[in-house]
PDB file of C-alpha atoms in Angstrom:
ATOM      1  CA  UNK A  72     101.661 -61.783  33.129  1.00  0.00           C
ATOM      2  CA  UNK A  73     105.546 -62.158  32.363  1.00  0.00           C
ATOM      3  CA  UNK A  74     107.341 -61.360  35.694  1.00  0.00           C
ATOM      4  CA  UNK A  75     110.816 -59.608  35.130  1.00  0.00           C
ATOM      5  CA  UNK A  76     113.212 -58.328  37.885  1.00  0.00           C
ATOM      6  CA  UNK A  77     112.691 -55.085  38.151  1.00  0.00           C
ATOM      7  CA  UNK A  78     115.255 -54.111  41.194  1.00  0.00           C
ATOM      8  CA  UNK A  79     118.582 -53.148  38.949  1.00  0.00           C
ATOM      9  CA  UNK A  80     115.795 -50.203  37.389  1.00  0.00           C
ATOM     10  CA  UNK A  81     114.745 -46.845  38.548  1.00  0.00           C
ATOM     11  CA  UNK A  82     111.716 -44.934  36.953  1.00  0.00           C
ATOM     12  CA  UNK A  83     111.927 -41.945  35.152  1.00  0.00           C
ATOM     13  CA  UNK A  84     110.763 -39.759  38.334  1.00  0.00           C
ATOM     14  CA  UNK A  85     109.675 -40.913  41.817  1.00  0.00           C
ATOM     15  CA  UNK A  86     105.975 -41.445  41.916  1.00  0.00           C
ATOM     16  CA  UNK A  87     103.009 -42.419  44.282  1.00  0.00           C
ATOM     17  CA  UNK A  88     103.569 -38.789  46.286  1.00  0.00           C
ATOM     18  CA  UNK A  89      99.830 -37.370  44.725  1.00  0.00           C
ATOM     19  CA  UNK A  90      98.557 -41.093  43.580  1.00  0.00           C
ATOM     20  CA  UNK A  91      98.324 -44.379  45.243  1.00  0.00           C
ATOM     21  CA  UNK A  92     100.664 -47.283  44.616  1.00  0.00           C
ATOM     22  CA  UNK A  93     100.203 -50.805  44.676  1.00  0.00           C
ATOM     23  CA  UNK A  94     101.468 -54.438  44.043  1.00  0.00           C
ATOM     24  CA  UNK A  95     101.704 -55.199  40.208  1.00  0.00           C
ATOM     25  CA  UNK A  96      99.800 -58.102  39.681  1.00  0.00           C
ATOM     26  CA  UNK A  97      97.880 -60.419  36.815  1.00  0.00           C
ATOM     27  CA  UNK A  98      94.982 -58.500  35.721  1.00  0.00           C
ATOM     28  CA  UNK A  99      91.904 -59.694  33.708  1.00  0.00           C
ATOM     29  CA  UNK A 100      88.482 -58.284  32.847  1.00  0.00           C
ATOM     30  CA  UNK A 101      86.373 -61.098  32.340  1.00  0.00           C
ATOM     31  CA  UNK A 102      82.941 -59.981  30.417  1.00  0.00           C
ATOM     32  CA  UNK A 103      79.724 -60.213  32.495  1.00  0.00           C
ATOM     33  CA  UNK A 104      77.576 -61.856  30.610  1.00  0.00           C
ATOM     34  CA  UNK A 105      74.037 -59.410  30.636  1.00  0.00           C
ATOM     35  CA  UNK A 106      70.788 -61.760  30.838  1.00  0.00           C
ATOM     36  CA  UNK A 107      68.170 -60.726  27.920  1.00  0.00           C
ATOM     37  CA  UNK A 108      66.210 -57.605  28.534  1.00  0.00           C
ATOM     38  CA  UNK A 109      63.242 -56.377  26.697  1.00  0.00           C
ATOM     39  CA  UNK A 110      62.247 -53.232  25.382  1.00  0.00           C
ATOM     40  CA  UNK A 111      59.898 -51.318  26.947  1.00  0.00           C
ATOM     41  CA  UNK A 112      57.200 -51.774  24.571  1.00  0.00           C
ATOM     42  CA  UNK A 113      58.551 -55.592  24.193  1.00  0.00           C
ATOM     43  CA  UNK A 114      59.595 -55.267  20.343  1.00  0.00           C
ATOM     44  CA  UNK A 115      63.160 -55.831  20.774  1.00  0.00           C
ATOM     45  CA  UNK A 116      64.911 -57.919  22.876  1.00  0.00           C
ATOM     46  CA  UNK A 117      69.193 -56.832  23.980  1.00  0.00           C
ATOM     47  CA  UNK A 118      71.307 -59.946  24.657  1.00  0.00           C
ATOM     48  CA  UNK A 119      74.587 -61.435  23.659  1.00  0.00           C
ATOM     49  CA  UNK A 120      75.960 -62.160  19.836  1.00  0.00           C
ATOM     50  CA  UNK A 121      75.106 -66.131  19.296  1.00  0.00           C
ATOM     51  CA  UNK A 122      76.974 -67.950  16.592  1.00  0.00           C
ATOM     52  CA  UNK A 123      74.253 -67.917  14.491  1.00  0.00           C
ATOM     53  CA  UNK A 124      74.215 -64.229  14.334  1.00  0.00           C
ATOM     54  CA  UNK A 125      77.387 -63.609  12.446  1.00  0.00           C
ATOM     55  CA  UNK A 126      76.300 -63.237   9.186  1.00  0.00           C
ATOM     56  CA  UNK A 127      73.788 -60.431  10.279  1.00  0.00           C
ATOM     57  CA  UNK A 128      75.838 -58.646  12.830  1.00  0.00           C
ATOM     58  CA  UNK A 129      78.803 -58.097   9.788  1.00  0.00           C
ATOM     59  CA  UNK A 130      76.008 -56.913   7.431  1.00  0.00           C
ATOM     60  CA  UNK A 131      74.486 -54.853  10.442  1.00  0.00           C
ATOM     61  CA  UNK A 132      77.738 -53.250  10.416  1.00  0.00           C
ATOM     62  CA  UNK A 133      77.809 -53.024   6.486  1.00  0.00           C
ATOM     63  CA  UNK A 134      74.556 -50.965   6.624  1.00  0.00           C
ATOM     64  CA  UNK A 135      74.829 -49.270   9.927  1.00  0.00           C
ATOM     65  CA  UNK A 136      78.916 -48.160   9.657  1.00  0.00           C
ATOM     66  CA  UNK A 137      80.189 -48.580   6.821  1.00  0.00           C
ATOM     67  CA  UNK A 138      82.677 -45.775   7.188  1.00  0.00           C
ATOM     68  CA  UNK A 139      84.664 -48.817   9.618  1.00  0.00           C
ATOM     69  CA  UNK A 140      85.929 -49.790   6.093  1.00  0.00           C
ATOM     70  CA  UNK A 141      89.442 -50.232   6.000  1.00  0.00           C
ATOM     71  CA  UNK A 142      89.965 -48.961   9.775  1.00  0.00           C
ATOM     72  CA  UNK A 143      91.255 -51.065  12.509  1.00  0.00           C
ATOM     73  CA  UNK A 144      88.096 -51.697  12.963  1.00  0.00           C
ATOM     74  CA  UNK A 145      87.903 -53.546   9.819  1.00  0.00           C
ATOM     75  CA  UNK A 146      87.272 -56.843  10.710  1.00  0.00           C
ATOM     76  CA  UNK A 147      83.642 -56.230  12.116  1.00  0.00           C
ATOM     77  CA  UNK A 148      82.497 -56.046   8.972  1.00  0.00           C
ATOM     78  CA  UNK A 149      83.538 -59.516   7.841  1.00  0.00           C
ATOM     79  CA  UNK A 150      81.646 -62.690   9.359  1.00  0.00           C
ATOM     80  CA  UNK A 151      84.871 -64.945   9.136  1.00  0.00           C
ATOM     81  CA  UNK A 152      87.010 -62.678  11.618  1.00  0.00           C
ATOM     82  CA  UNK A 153      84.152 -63.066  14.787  1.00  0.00           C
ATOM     83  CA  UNK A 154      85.235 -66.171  15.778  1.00  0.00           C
ATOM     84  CA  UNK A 155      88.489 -65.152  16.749  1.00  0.00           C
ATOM     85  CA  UNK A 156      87.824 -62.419  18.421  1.00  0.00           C
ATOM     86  CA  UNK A 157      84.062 -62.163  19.602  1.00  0.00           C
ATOM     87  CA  UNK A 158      82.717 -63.698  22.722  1.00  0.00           C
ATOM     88  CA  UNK A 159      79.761 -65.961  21.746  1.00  0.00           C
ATOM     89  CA  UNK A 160      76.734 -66.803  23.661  1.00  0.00           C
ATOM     90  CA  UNK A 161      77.599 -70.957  23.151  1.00  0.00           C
ATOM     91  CA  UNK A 162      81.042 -70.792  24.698  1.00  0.00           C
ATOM     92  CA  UNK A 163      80.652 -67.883  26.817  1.00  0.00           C
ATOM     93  CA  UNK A 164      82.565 -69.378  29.923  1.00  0.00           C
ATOM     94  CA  UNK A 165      85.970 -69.623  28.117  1.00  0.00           C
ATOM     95  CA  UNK A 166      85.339 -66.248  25.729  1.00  0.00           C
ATOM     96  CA  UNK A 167      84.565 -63.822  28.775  1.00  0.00           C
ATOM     97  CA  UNK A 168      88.108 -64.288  29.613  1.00  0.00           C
ATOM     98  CA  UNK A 169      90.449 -65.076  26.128  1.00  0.00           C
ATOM     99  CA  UNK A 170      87.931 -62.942  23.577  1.00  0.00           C
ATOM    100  CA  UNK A 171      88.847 -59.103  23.518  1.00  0.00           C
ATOM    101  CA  UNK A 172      85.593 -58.302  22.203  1.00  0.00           C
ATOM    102  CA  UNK A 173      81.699 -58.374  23.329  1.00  0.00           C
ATOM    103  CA  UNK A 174      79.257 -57.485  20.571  1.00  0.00           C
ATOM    104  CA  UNK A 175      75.783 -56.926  22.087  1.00  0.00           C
ATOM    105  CA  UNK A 176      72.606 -57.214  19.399  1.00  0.00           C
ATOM    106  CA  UNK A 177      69.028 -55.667  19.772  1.00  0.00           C
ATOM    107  CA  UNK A 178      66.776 -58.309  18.349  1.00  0.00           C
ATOM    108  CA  UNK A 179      63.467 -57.233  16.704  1.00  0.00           C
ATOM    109  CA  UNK A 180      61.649 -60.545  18.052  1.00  0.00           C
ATOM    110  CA  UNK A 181      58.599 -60.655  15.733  1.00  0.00           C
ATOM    111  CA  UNK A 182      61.052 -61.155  12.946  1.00  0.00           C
ATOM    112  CA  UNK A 183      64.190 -62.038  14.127  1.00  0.00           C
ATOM    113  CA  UNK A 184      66.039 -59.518  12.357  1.00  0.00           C
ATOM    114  CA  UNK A 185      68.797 -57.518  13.790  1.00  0.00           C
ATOM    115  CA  UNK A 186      68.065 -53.686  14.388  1.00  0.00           C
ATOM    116  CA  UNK A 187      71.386 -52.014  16.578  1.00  0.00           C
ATOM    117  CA  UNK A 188      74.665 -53.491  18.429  1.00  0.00           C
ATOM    118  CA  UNK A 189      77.552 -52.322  19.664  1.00  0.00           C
ATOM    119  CA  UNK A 190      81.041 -53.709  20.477  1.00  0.00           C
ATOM    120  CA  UNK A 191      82.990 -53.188  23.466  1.00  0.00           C
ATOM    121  CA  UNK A 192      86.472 -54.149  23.538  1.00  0.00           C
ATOM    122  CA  UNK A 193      88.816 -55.126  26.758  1.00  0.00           C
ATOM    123  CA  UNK A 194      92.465 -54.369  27.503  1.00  0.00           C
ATOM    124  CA  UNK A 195      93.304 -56.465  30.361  1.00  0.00           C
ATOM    125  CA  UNK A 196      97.056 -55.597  31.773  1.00  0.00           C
ATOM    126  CA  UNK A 197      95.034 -51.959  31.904  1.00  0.00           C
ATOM    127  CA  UNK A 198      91.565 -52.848  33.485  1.00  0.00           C
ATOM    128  CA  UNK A 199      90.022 -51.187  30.934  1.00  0.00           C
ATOM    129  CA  UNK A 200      87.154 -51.575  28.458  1.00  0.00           C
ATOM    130  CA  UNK A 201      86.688 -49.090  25.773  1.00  0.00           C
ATOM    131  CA  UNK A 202      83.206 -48.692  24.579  1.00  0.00           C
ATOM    132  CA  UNK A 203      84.141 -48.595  20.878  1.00  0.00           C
ATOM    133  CA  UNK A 204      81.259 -48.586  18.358  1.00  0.00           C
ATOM    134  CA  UNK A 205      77.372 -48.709  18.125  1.00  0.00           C
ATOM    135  CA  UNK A 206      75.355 -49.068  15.049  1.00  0.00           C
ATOM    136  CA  UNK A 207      71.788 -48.631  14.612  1.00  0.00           C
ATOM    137  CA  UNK A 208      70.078 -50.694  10.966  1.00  0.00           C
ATOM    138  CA  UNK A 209      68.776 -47.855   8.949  1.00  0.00           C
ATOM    139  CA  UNK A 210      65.373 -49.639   9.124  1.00  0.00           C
ATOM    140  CA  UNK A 211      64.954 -49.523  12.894  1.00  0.00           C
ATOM    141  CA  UNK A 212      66.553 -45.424  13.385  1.00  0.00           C
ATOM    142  CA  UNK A 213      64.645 -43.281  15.791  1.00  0.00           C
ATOM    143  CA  UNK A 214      63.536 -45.616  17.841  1.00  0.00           C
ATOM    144  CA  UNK A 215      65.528 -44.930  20.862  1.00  0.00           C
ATOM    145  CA  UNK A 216      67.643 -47.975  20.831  1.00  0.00           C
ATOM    146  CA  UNK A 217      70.943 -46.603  21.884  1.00  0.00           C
ATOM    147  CA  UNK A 218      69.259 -46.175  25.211  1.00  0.00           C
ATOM    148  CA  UNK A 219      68.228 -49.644  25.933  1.00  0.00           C
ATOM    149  CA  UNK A 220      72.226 -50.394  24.700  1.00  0.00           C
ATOM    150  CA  UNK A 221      73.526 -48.119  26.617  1.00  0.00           C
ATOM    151  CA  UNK A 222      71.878 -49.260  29.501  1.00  0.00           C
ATOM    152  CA  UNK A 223      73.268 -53.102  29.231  1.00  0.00           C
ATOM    153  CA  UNK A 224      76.743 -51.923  27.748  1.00  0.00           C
ATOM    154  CA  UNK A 225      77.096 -49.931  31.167  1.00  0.00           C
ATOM    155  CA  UNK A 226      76.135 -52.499  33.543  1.00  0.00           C
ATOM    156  CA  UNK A 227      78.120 -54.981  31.692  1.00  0.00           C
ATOM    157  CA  UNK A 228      81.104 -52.538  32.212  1.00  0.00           C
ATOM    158  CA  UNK A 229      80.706 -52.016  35.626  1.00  0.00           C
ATOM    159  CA  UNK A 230      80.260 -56.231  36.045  1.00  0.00           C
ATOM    160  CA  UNK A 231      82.976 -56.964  34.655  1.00  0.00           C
ATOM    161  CA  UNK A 232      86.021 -55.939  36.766  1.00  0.00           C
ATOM    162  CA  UNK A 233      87.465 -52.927  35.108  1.00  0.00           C
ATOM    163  CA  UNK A 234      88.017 -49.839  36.678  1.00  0.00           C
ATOM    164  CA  UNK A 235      88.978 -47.734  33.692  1.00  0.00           C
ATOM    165  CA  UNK A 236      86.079 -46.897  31.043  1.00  0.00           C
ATOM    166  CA  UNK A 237      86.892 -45.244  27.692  1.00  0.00           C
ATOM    167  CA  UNK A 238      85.060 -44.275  24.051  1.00  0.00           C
ATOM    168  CA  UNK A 239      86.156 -42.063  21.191  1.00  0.00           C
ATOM    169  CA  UNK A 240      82.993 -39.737  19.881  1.00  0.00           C
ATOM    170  CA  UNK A 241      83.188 -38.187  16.260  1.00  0.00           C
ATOM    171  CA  UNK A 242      82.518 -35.396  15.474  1.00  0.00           C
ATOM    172  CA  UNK A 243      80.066 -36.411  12.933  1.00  0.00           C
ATOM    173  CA  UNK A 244      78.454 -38.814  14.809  1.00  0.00           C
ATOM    174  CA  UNK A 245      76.220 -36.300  17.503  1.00  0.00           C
ATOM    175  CA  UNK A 246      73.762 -39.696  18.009  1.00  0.00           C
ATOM    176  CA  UNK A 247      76.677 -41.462  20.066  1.00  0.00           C
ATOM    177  CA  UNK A 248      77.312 -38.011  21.676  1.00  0.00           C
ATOM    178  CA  UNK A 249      74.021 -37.526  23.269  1.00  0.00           C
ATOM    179  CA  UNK A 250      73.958 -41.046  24.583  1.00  0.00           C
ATOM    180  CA  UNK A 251      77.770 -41.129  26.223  1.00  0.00           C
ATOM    181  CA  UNK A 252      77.825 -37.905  27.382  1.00  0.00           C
ATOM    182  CA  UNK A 253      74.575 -37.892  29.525  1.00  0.00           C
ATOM    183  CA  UNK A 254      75.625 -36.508  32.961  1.00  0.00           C
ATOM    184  CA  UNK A 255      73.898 -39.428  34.863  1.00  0.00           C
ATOM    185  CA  UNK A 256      76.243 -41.883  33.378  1.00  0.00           C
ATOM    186  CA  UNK A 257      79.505 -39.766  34.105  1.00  0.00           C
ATOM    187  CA  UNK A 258      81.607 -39.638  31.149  1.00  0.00           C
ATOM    188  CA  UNK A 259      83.963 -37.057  31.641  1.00  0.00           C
ATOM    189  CA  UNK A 260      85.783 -35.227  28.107  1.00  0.00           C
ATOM    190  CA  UNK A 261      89.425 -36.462  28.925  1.00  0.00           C
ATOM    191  CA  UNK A 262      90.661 -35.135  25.261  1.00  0.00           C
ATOM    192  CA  UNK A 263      90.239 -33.597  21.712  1.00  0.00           C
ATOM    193  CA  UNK A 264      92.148 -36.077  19.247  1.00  0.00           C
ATOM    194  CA  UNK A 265      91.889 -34.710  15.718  1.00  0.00           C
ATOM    195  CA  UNK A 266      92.161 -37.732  12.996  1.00  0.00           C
ATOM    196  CA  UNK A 267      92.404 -40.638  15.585  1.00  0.00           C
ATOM    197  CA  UNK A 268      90.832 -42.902  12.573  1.00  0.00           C
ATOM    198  CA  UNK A 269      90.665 -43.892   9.327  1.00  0.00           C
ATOM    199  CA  UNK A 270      87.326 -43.349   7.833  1.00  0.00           C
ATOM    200  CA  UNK A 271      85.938 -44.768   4.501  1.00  0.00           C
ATOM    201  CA  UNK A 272      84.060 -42.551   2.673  1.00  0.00           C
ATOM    202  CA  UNK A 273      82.973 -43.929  -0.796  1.00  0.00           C
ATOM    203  CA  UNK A 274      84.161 -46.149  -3.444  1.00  0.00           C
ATOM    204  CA  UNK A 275      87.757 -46.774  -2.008  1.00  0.00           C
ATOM    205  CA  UNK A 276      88.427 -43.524  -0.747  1.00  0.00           C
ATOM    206  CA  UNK A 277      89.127 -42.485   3.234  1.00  0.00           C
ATOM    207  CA  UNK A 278      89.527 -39.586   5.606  1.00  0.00           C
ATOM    208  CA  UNK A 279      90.715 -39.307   8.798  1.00  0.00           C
ATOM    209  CA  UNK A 280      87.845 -38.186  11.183  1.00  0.00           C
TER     210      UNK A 280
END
């Protein structure tokens, strides 16, 4: 963190009357990194995004949420931008701290093939992680996936040493509703914000959802 002087200054209005205060500091939400867990009927297999999964996470993506096309969230959809960005299995020691992003991947383990993941994404000077997408393959819907996600997602949340947790639901999408909004993980509706995104809806068209 950049430290200024902040003595000449004076906020807006007086607060910490009906909140608590306390000593600005550096702030950083380093990811947990979750240790495999298998389904319960040991199909699949939940664990970290490995280098060698790039190509198939971005074409996960491709199939799974496509409508991410020329969003912000552009860049999940193209192999060559996880690098930056992504926190990897290989050099997870330096990436829970400097990568913004943890992708999580469900494994089908008698093929190897990718069925659901999800990407969370960290804002540090806020303690926060914002639980911002999860895809399912088309192949591998119905299977009650987004459980066994939500499941790690949450306890890699709670691990990693933010005290603010956040997601945007569409609309459209009532799949990500049911999970999040489960009373006995304790999401709480903190606002209605109509056309937050960009959404891609064929050819090169888009929408705001």
């Amino acid at each position: 963190m950049r430290h200024l002087d902040m003595s000449p200054y004076r906020p807006f209005r007086e607060m910490g009357r009906s909140c608590r205060t306390r000593p600005i500091r550096d702030k950083v939400v380093r990811w947990a990194r979750p240790e495999p867990r298998d389904s319960r009927d040991g199909r699949f297999v939940v664990r970290p995004l490995a280098r060698a999964d790039v190509d198939a996470a971005a074409q996960l993506w491709r199939l799974s949420y496509p409508e991410i096309y020329g969003s912000p969230h552009n860049f999940m959809l193209f192999p060559e931008e996880y690098q930056a960005r992504m926190a990897l299995a290989e050099t997870w020691e330096e990436d829970a701290v400097t990568k913004p992003c943890c992708m999580l991947v469900i494994q089908e383990k008698a093929t190897g093939r990718l069925a659901a993941a999800s990407l969370m994404t960290k804002f540090d000077a806020n303690l926060q992680i914002e639980w911002t997408f999860a895809g399912t393959h088309p192949d591998y819907r119905q299977l009650g996936l987004m459980g066994l996600l939500g499941d790690t997602m949450e306890w890699v949340s709670r691990a990693s040493g933010a005290e603010y947790l956040t997601t945007f639901l569409e609309t459209w999408h009532t799949i990500t509703q049911a999970e999040t909004l489960k009373r006995q993980r304790g999401w709480q509706l903190a606002g209605i914000f109509p056309g937050n995104f960009t959404r891609w809806t064929e050819d090169q068209q888009e929408y705001r959802a």
